[in-house]
Tab-separated table of C-alpha atoms in Angstrom:
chain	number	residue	atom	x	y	z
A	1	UNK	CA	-46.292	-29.372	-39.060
A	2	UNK	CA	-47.078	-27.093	-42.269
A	3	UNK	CA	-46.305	-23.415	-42.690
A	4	UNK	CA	-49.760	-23.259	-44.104
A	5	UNK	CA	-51.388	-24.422	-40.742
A	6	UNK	CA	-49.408	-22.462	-38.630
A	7	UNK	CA	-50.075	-19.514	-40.100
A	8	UNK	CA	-53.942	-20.457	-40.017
A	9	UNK	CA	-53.711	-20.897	-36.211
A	10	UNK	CA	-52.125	-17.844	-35.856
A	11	UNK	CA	-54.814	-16.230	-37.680
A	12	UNK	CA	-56.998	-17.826	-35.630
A	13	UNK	CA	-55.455	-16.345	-32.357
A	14	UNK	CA	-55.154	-13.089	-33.465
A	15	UNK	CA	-59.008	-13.086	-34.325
A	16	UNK	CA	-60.089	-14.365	-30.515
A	17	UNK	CA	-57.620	-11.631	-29.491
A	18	UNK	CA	-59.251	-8.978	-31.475
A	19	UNK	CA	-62.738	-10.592	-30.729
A	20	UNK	CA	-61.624	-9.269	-27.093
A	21	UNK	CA	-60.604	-6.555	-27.555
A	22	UNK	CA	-56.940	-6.760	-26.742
A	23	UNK	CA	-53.960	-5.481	-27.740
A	24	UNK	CA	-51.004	-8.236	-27.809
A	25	UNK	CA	-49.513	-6.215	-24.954
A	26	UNK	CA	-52.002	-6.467	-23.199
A	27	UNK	CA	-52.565	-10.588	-24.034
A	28	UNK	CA	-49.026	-10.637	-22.985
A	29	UNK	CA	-49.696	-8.634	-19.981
A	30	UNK	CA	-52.674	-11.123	-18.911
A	31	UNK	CA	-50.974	-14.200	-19.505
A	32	UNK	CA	-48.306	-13.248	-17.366
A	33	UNK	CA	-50.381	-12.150	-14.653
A	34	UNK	CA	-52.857	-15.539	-14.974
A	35	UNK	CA	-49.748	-17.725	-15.199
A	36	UNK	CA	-47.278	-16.788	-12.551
A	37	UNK	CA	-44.370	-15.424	-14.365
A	38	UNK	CA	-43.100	-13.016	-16.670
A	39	UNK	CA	-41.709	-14.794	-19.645
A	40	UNK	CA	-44.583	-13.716	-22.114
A	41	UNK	CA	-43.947	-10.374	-24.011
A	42	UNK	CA	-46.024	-8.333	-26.927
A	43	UNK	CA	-43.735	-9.967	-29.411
A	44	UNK	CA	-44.095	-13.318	-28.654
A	45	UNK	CA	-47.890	-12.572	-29.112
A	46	UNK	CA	-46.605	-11.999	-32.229
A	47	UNK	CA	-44.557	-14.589	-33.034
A	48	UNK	CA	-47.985	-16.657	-32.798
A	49	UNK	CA	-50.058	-14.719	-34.400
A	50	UNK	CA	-47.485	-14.672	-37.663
A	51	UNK	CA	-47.325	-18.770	-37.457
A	52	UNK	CA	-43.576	-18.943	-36.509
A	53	UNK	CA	-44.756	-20.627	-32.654
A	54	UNK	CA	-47.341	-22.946	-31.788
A	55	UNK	CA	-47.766	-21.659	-27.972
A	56	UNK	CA	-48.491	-25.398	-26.612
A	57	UNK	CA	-48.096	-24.623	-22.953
A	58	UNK	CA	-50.039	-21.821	-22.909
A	59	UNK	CA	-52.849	-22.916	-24.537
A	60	UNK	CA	-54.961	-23.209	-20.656
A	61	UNK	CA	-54.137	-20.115	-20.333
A	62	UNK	CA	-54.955	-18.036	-23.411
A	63	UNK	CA	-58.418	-20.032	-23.197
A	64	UNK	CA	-59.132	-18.173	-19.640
A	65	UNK	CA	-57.798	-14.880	-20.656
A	66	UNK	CA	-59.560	-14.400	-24.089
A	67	UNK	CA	-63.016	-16.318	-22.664
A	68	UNK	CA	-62.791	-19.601	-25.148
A	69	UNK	CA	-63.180	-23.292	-24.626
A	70	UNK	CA	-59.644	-24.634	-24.163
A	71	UNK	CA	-60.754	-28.096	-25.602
A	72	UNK	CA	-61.268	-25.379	-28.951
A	73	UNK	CA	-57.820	-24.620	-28.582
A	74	UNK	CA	-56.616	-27.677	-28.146
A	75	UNK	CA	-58.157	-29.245	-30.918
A	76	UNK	CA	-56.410	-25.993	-33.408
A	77	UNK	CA	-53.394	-26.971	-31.863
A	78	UNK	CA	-53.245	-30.384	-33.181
A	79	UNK	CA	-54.593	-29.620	-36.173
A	80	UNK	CA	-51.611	-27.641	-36.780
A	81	UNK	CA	-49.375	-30.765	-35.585
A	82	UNK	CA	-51.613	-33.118	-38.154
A	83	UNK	CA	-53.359	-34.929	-35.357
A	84	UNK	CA	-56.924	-34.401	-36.931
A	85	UNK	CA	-57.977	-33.639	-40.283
A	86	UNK	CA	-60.700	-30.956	-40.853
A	87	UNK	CA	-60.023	-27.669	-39.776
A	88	UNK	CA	-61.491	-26.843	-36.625
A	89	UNK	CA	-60.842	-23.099	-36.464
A	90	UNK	CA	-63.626	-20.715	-36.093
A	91	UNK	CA	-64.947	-17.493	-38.010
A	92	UNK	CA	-63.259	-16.081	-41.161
A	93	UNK	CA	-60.525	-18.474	-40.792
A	94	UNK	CA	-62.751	-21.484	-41.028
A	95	UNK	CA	-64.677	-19.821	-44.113
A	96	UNK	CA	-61.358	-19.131	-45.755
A	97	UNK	CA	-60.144	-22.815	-45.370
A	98	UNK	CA	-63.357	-24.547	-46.189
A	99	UNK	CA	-64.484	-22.509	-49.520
A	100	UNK	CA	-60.421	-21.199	-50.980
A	101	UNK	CA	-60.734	-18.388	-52.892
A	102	UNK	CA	-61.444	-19.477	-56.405
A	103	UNK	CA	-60.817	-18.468	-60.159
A	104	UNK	CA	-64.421	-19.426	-61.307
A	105	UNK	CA	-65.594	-15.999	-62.197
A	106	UNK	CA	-62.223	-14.654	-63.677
A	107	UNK	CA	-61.952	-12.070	-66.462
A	108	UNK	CA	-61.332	-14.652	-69.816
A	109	UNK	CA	-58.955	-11.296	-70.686
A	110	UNK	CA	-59.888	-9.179	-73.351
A	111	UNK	CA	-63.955	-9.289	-73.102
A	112	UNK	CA	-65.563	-9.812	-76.664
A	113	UNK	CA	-69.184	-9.787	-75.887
A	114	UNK	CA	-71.663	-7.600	-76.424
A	115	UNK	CA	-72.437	-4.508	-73.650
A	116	UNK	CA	-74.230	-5.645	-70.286
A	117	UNK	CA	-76.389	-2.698	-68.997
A	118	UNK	CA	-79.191	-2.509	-66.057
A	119	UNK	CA	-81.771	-4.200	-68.424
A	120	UNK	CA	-79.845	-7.283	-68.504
A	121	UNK	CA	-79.197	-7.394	-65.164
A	122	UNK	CA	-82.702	-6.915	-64.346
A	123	UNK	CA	-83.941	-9.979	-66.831
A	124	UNK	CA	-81.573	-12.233	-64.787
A	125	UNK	CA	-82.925	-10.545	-61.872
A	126	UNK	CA	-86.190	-11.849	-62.633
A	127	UNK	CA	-85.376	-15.186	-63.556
A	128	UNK	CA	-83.552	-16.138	-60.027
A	129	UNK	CA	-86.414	-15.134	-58.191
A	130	UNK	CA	-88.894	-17.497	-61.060
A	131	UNK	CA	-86.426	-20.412	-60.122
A	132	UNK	CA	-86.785	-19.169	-56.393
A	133	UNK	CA	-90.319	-19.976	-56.508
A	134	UNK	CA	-90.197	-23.084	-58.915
A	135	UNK	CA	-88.368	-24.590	-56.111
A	136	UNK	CA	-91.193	-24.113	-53.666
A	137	UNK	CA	-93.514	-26.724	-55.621
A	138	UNK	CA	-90.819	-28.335	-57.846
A	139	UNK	CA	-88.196	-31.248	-56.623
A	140	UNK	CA	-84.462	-31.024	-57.497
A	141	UNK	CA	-84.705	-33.811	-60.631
A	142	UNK	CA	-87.433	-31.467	-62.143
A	143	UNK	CA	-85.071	-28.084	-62.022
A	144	UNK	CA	-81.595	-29.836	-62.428
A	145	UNK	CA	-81.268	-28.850	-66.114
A	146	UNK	CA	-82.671	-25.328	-66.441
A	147	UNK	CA	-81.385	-23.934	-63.524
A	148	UNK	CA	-77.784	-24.914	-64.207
A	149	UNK	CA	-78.256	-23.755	-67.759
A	150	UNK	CA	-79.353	-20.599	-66.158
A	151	UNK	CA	-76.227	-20.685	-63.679
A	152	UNK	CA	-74.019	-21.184	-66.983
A	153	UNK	CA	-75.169	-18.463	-69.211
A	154	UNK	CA	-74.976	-16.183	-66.289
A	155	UNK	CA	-71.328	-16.770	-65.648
A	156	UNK	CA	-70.471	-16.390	-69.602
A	157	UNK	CA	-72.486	-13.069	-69.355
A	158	UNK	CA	-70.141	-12.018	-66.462
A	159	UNK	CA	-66.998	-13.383	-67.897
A	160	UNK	CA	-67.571	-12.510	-72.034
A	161	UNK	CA	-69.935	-9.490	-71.790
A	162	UNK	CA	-68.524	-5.908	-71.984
A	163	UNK	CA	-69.760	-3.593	-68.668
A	164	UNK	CA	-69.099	-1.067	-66.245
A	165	UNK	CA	-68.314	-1.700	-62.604
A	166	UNK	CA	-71.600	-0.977	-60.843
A	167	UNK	CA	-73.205	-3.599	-63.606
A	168	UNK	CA	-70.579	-5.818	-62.720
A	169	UNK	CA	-71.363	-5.812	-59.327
A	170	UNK	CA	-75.122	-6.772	-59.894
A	171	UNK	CA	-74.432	-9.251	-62.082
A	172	UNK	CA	-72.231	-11.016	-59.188
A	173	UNK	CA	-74.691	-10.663	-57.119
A	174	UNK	CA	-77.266	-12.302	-59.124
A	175	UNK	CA	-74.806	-14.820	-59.702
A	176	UNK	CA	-74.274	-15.733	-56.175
A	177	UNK	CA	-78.083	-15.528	-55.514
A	178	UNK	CA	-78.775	-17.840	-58.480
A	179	UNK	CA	-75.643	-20.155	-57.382
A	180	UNK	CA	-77.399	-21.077	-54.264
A	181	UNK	CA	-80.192	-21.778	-55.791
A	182	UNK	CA	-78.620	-24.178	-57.992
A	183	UNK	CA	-76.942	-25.735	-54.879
A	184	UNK	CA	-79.879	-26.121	-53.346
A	185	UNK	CA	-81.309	-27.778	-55.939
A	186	UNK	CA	-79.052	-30.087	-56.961
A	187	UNK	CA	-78.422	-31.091	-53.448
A	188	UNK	CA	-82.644	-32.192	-53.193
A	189	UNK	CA	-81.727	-33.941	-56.341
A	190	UNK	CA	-79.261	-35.952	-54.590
A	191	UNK	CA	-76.078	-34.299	-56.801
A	192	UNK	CA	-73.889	-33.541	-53.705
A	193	UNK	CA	-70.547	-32.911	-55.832
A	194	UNK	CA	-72.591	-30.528	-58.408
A	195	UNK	CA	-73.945	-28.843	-55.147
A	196	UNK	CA	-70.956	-27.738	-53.475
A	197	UNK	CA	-69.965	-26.832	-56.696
A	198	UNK	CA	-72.278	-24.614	-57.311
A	199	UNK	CA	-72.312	-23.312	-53.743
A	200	UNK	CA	-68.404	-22.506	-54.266
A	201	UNK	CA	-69.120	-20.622	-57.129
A	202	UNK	CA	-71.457	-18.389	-55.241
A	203	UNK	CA	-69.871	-17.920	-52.269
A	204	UNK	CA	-66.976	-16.558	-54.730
A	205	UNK	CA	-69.336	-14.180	-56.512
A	206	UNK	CA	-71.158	-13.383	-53.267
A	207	UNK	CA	-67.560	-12.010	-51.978
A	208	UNK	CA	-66.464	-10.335	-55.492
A	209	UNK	CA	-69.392	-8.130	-55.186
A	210	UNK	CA	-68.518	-7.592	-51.027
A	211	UNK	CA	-72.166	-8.866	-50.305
A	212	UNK	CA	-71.365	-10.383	-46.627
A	213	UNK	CA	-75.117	-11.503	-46.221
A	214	UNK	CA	-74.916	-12.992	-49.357
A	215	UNK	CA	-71.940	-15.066	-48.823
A	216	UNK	CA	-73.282	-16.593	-45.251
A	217	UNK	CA	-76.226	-17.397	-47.206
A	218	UNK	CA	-74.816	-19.795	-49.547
A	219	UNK	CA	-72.010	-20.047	-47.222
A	220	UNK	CA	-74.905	-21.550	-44.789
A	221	UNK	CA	-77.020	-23.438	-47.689
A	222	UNK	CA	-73.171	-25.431	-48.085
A	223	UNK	CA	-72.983	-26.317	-44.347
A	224	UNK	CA	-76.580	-27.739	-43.993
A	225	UNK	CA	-75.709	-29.923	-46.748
A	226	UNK	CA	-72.657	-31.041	-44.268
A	227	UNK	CA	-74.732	-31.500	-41.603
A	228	UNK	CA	-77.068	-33.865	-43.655
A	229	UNK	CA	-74.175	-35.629	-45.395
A	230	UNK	CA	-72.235	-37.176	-42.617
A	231	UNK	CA	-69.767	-34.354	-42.407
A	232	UNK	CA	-71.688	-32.828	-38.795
A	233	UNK	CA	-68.196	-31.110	-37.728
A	234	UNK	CA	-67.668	-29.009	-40.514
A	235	UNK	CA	-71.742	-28.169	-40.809
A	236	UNK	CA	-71.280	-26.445	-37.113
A	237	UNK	CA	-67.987	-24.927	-38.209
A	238	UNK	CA	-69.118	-23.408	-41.348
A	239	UNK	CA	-72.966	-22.407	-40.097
A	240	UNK	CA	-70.813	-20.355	-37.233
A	241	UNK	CA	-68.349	-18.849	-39.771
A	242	UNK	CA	-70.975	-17.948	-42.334
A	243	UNK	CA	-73.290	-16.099	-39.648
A	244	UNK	CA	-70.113	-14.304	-38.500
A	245	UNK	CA	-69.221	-13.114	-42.031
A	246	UNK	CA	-72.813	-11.370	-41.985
A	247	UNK	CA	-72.278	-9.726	-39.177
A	248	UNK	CA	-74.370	-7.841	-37.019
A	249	UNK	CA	-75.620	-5.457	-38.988
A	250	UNK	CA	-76.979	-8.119	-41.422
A	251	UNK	CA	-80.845	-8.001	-41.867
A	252	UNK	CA	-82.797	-9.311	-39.103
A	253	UNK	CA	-84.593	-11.714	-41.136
A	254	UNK	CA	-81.209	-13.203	-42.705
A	255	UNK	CA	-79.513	-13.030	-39.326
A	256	UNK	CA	-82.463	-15.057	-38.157
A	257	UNK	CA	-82.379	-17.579	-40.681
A	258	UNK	CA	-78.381	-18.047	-39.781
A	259	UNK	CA	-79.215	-18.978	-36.764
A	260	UNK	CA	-81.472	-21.357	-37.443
A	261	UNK	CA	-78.792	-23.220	-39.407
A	262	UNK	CA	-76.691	-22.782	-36.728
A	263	UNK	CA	-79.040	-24.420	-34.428
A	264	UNK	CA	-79.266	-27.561	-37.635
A	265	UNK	CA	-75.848	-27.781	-37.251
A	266	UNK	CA	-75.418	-28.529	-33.402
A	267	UNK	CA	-78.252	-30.590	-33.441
A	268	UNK	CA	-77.143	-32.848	-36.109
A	269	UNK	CA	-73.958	-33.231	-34.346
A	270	UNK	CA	-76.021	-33.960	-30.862
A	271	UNK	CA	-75.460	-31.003	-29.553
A	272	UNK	CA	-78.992	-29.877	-27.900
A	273	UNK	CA	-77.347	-26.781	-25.648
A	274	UNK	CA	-76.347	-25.045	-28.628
A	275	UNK	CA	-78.881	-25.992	-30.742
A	276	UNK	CA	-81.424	-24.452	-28.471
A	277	UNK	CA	-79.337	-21.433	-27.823
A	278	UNK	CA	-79.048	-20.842	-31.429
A	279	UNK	CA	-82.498	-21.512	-31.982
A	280	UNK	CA	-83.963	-18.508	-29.267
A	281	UNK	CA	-81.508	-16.379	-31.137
A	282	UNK	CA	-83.400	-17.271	-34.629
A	283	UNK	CA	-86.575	-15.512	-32.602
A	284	UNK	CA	-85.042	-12.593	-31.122
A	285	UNK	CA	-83.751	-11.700	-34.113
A	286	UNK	CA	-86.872	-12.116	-35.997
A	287	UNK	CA	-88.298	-9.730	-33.660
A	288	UNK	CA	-86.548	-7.090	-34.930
A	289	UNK	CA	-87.460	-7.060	-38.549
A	290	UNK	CA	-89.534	-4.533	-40.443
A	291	UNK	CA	-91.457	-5.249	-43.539
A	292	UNK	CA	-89.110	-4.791	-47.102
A	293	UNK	CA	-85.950	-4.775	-45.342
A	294	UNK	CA	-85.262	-8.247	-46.141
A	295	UNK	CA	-83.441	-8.984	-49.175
A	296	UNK	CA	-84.921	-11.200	-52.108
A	297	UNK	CA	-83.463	-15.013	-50.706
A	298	UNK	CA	-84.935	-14.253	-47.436
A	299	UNK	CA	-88.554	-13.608	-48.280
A	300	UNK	CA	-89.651	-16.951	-47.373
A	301	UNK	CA	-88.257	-16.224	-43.457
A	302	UNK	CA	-90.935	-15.548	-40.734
A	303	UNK	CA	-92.380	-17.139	-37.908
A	304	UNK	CA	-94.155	-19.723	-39.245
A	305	UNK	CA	-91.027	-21.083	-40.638
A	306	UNK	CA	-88.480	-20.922	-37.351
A	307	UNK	CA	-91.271	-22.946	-35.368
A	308	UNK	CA	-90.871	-25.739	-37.923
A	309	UNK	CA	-87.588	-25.674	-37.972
A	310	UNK	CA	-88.255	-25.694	-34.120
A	311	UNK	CA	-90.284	-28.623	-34.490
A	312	UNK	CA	-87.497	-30.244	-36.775
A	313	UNK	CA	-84.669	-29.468	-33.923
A	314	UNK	CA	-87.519	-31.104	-31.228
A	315	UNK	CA	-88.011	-33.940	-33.052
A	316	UNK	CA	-83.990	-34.704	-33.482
A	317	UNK	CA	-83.598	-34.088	-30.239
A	318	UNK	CA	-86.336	-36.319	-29.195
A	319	UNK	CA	-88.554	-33.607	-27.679
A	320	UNK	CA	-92.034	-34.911	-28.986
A	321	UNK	CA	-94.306	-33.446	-26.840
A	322	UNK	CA	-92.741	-30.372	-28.328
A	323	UNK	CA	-92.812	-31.029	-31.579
A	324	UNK	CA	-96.061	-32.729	-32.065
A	325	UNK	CA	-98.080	-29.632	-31.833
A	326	UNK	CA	-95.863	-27.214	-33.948
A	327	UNK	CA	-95.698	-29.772	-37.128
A	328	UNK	CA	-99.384	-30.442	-36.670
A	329	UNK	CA	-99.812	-26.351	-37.162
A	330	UNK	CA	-97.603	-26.410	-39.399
A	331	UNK	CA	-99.377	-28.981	-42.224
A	332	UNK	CA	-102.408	-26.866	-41.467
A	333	UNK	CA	-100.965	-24.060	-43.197
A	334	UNK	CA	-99.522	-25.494	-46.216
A	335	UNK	CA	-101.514	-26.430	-49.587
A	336	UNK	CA	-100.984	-29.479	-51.631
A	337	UNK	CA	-98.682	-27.153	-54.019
A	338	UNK	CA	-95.923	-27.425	-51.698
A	339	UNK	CA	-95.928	-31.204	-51.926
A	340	UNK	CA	-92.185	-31.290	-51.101
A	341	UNK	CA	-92.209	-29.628	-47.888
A	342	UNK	CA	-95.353	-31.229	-47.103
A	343	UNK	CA	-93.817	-34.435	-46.912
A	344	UNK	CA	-90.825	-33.471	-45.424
A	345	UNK	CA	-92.921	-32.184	-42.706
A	346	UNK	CA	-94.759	-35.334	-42.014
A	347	UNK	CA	-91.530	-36.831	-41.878
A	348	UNK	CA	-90.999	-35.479	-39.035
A	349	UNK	CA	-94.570	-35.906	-37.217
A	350	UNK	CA	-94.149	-39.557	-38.229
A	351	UNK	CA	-90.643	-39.595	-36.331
A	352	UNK	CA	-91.868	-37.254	-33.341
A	353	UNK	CA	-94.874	-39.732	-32.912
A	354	UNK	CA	-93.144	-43.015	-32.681
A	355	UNK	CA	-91.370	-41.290	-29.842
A	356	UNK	CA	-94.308	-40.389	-28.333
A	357	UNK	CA	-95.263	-44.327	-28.544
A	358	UNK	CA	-97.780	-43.570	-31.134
A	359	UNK	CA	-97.261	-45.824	-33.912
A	360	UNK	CA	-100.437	-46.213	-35.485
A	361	UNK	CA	-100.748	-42.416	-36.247
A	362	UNK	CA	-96.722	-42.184	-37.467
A	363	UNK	CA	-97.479	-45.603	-39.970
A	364	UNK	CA	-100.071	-42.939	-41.134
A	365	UNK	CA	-98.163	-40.330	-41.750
A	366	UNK	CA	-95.407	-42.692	-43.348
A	367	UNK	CA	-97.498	-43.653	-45.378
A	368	UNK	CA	-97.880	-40.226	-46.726
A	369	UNK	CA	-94.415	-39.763	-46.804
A	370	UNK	CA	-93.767	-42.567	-48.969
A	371	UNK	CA	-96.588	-41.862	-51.277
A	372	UNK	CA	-95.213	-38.646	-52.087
A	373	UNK	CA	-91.681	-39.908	-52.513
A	374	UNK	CA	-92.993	-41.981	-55.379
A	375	UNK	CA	-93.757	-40.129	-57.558
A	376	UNK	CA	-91.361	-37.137	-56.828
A	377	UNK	CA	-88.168	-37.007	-58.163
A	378	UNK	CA	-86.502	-35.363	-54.489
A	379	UNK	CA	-83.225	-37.473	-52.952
A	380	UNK	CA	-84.052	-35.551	-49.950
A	381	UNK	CA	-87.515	-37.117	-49.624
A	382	UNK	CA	-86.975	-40.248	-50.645
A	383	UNK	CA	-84.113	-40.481	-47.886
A	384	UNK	CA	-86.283	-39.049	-45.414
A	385	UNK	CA	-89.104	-41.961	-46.250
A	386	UNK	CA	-86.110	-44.256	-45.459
A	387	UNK	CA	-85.462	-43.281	-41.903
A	388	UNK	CA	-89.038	-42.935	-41.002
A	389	UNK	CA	-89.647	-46.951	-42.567
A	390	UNK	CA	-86.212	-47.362	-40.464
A	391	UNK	CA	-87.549	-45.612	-37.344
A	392	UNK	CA	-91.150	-48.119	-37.757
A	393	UNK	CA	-89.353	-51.640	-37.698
A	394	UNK	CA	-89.705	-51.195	-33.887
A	395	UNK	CA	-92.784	-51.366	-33.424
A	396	UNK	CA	-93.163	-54.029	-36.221
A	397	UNK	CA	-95.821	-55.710	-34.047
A	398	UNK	CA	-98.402	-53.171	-34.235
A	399	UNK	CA	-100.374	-54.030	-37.487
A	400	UNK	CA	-100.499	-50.268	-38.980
A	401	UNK	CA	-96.781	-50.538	-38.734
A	402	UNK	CA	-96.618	-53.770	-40.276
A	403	UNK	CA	-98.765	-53.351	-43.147
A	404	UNK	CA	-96.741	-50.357	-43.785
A	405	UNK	CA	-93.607	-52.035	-43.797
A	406	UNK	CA	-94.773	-54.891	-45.758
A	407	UNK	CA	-95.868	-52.809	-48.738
A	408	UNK	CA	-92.919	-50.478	-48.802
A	409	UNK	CA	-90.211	-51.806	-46.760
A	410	UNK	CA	-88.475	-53.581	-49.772
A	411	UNK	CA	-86.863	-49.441	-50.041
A	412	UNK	CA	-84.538	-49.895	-47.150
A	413	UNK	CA	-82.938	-52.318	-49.358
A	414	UNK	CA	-82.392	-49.621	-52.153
A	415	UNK	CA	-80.553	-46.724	-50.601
């Protein structure tokens, strides 16, 4: 049993008890009352909460008092004894112990460069957004190169150039903005590794420049790359911490695309209850924007968007009747410019429609899917053209299906 884990549970109590709204006298007070005796006082609390006690037997009992799953607590109880291996706590604490603190954007010491002012800022500015919308009609392999470049420069103009705190500040935020971009790309390109890295380094900037949306934004973009790379524990962790580091008072547009990754998270780790919850949230929150109070990453968000992401959580789920019709409205909106998402999309309509027992139309729309992954250098579509080919070999009888699998199957032999 580490220090280091004990004092991360105890961080971890102390933020349910203050999630409460409790003093540790008055924890004490209630677990004394819900147990039966008196042996609990304020500074045993606090023996806890510092990491010196692990408080085993009253682990049932903290979960009814403070209002939290006791299989939760459980679970941060024997991480702390080494009994599991990711780190199951919640909130800040999870963010802290899945993305450290990092040294990525540190002063080289004495600056040499030449003076940063608005105008450069501005420039870069400019140039995150262009990559913003490259990526809407570009795949990953396509953008790999420049935008890391990009990412590169920006940190040497950060770390080298010579400039006054507010500039500072921009430039991290730009740099955070433009790290998550990066991520995201090189995650479509397949580059896992380069993505996290990338995400790491913006979370880091995102928090140097105390930009709380920010950080759950790439925070987020790192956990749906969990969730879609076997690691569907610490996607719902993360996805929950980074939406609590934004906060309420977050924009409602970002707040609403939080939850939507939230609602990713739970469903890729079968979790429909949540993933519903989460998803209603998404709307409500929605609901509540205005026009131009959403910042730059979000402008994409709207309602278009959370009912294919709807569609997407329907179709894991197995919902088809529920899906069908929101990815059908869906394709009718988007142009042949957006042949990434396009695909992706059918993806899912091919999936949702072999659960609806409709083979013939989903070998149609796989082979669409498979067309497009071709000749498109995207990991994430070519992977998604997989499990729909995977999804078709039951219903290998019905000749659409057949045909299709005969002329592309041979590429469930190359993942």
């Amino acid at each position: 049993m580490s220090d280091d884990r004990r004092r991360q549970f105890g961080a971890y109590l102390a933020r349910l008890r203050r999630d409460a709204h409790k003093s540790q006298r008055q924890l004490a007070a209630m677990l004394c009352a819900v147990s039966g005796t008196q042996s609990v006082t304020r500074n045993e609390v606090s023996r806890w909460e510092r990491g010196e006690r692990i408080p085993d037997s009253w682990l049932q009992f903290i979960a009814k008092v403070l209002g939290v799953p006791r299989g939760e607590l459980e679970r941060a109880a024997g991480y702390v004894r080494g009994e599991s291996g990711g780190p199951p706590f919640g909130a800040a604490v999870v963010l802290a112990e899945l993305i450290p603190p990092g040294d990525s954007l540190g002063s080289l010491g004495a600056r040499s460069g030449r003076r940063v002012g608005r105008e450069e800022v501005a420039s870069l500015t400019a140039r995150v957004h262009g990559f913003r919308l490259a990526d809407d009609v570009l795949a990953g392999g396509d953008l790999m190169a420049p935008v890391f470049r990009e990412l590169n420069a920006a940190l040497r103009l950060y770390r080298e150039g010579i400039h006054r705190e507010a500039v500072g500040s921009a430039l991290l935020s730009q740099i955070g903005e433009l790290a998550q971009i990066a991520g995201w790309i090189a995650s479509d390109a397949g580059q896992h590794a380069q993505a996290e890295r990338a995400y790491r380094i913006g979370i880091e900037a995102a928090r140097q420049a105390n930009d709380g949306p920010l950080v759950a934004n790439v925070a987020g973009s790192l956990a749906y790359q969990f969730s879609n790379t076997g690691q569907e524990r610490a996607g719902v962790d993360l996805s929950r911490a980074a939406l609590d580091e934004a906060g309420p008072d977050a924009p409602p547009k970002a707040r609403a695309l939080f939850f939507d990754r939230v609602a990713w998270a739970h469903t890729r780790a079968g979790e429909a209850q949540p993933a519903m919850q989460a998803l209603g949230q998404a709307h409500d929150a929605l609901t509540e924007a205005d026009e131009g109070e959403a910042p730059a990453w979000a402008y994409w968000v709207s309602r278009e968007e959370l009912e294919v992401m709807d569609a997407r959580v329907f179709t894991e789920l197995h919902r088809p009747l529920r899906a069908v019709p929101l990815l059908t409205g869906a394709l009718s909106r988007y142009d042949a410019t957006h042949a990434r998402e396009v695909a992706l999309y059918r993806s899912w309509l091919a999936m949702a429609l072999a659960d609806a027992n409709e083979p013939e139309q989903a070998a149609e729309e796989a082979r669409r899917v498979v067309s497009v992954s071709a000749d498109m250098t995207s990991d994430r579509i070519a992977s998604r053209a997989r499990v729909v080919l995977r999804r078709l070999q039951g219903f290998g009888e019905v000749p659409e299906v057949r045909d299709v699998l005969h002329d592309h199957g041979h590429l469930l032999s190359s993942a």
